[in-house]
Short mmCIF file of C-alpha atoms in Angstrom, two decimals:
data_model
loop_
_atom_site.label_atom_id
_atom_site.label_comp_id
_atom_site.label_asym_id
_atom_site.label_seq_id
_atom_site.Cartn_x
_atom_site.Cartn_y
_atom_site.Cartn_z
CA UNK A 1 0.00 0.00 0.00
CA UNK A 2 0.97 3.52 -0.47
CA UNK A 3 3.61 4.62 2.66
CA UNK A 4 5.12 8.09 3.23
CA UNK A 5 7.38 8.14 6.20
CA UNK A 6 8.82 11.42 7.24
CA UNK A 7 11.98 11.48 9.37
CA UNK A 8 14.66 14.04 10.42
CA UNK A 9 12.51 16.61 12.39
CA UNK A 10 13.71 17.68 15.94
CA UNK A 11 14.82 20.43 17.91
CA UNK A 12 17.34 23.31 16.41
CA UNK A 13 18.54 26.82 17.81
CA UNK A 14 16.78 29.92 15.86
CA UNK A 15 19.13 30.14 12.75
CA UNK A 16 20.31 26.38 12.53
CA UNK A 17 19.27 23.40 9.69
CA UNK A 18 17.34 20.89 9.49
CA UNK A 19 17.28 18.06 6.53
CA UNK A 20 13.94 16.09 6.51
CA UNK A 21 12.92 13.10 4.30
CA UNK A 22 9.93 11.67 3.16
CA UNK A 23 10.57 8.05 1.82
CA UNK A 24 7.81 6.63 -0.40
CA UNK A 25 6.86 2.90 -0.84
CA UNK A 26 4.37 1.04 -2.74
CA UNK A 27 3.85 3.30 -5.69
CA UNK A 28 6.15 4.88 -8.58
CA UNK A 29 7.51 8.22 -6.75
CA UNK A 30 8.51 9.10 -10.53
CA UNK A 31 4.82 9.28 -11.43
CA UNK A 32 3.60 11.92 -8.64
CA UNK A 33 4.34 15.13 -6.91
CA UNK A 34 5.32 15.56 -3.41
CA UNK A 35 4.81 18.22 -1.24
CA UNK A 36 5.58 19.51 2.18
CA UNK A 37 2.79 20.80 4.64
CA UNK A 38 3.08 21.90 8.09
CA UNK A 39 0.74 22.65 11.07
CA UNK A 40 1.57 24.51 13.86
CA UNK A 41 -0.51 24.63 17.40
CA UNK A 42 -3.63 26.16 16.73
CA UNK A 43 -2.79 27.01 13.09
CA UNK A 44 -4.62 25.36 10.08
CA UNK A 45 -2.52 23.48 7.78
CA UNK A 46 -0.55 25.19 5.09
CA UNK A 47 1.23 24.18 2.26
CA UNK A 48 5.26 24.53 2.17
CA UNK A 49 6.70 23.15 -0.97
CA UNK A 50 5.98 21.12 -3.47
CA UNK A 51 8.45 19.42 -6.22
CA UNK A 52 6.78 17.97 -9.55
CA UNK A 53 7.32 14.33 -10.19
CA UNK A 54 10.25 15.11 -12.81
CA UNK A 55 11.58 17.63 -10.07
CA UNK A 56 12.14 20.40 -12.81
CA UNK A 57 9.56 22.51 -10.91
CA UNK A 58 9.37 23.77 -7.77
CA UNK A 59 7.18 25.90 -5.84
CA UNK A 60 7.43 27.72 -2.10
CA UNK A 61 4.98 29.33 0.29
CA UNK A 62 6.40 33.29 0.64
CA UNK A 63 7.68 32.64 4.28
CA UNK A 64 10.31 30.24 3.17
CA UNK A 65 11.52 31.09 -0.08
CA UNK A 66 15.41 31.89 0.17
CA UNK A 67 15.61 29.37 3.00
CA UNK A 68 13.81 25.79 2.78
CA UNK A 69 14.84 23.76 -0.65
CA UNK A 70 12.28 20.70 -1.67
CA UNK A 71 14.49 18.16 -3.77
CA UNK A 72 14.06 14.67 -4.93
CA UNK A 73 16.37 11.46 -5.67
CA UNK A 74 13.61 9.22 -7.55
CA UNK A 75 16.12 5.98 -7.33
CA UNK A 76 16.28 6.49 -3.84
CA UNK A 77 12.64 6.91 -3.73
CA UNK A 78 12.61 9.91 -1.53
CA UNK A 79 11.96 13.47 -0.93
CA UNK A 80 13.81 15.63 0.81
CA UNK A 81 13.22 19.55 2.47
CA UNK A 82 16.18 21.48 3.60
CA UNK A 83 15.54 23.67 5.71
CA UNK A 84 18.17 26.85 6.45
CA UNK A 85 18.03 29.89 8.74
CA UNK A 86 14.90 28.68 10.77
CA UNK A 87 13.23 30.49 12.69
CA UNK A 88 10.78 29.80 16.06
CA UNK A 89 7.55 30.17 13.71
CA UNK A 90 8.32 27.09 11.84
CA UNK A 91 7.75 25.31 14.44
CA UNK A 92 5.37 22.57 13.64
CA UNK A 93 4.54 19.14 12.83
CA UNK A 94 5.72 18.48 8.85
CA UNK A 95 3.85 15.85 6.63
CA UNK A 96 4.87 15.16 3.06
CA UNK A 97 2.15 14.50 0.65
CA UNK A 98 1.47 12.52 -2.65
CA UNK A 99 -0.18 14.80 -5.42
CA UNK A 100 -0.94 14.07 -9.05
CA UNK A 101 0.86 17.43 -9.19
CA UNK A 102 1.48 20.05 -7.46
CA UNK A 103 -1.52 22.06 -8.16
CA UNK A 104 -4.32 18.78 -7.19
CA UNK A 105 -5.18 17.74 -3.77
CA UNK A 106 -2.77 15.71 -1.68
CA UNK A 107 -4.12 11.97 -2.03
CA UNK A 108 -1.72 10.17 0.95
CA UNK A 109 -0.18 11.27 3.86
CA UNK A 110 2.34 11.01 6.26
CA UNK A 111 2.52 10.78 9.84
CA UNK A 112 4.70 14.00 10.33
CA UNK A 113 7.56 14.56 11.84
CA UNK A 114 8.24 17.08 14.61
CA UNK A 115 10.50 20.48 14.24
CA UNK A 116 10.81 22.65 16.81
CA UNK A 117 13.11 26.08 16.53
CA UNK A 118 13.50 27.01 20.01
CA UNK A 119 16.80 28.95 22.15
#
């Protein structure tokens, strides 16, 4: 069955890096697009990034562009979100999603992973 598993989250001084993956099982990853969402406490859900499923496009909510980079290694079958210069309001729980592209509705999700930016 289709699996995302996010991994890589945890906790990181205001200005450090984090590198999370999303590895994807029982389907093609070649076929779809991935994207990154996050929810914070008491925040809806927002999109992050997304990478199409050939990885020539990419696309970033305003509050991270210049600082997170979505990437892809399709024989690896994973995703990956680098994440630079963070700062205490990303804190929150990040799921990668499966998408036809990146402009349909995420079909599968993960379970998240944590990431807190704290001093």
């Amino acid at each position: 069955q289709v699996q995302l598993v996010e991994s890589g989250g945890g906790l990181v001084q205001p200005g450090g890096s984090l590198r999370l993956s999303c590895a994807a099982s029982g389907f093609t990853l070649a076929y779809y697009a991935i994207g990154w969402f996050r929810q914070a406490p008491g925040k809806e859900r927002e999109g992050v990034a997304c990478i199409s499923s050939s990885g020539s496009s990419t696309y970033y909510t305003d509050s991270v562009k210049g600082r997170f980079t979505i990437s892809r290694d399709n024989a690896k079958n994973t995703v990956y979100l680098q994440m630079n210069n963070l700062k205490p309001e990303d804190t929150a729980v990040y799921y990668c999603v499966r998408k036809t592209t990146c402009w349909s509705v995420a079909e599968y999700w993960g379970q998240g992973t944590q990431v807190t930016v704290s001093s």
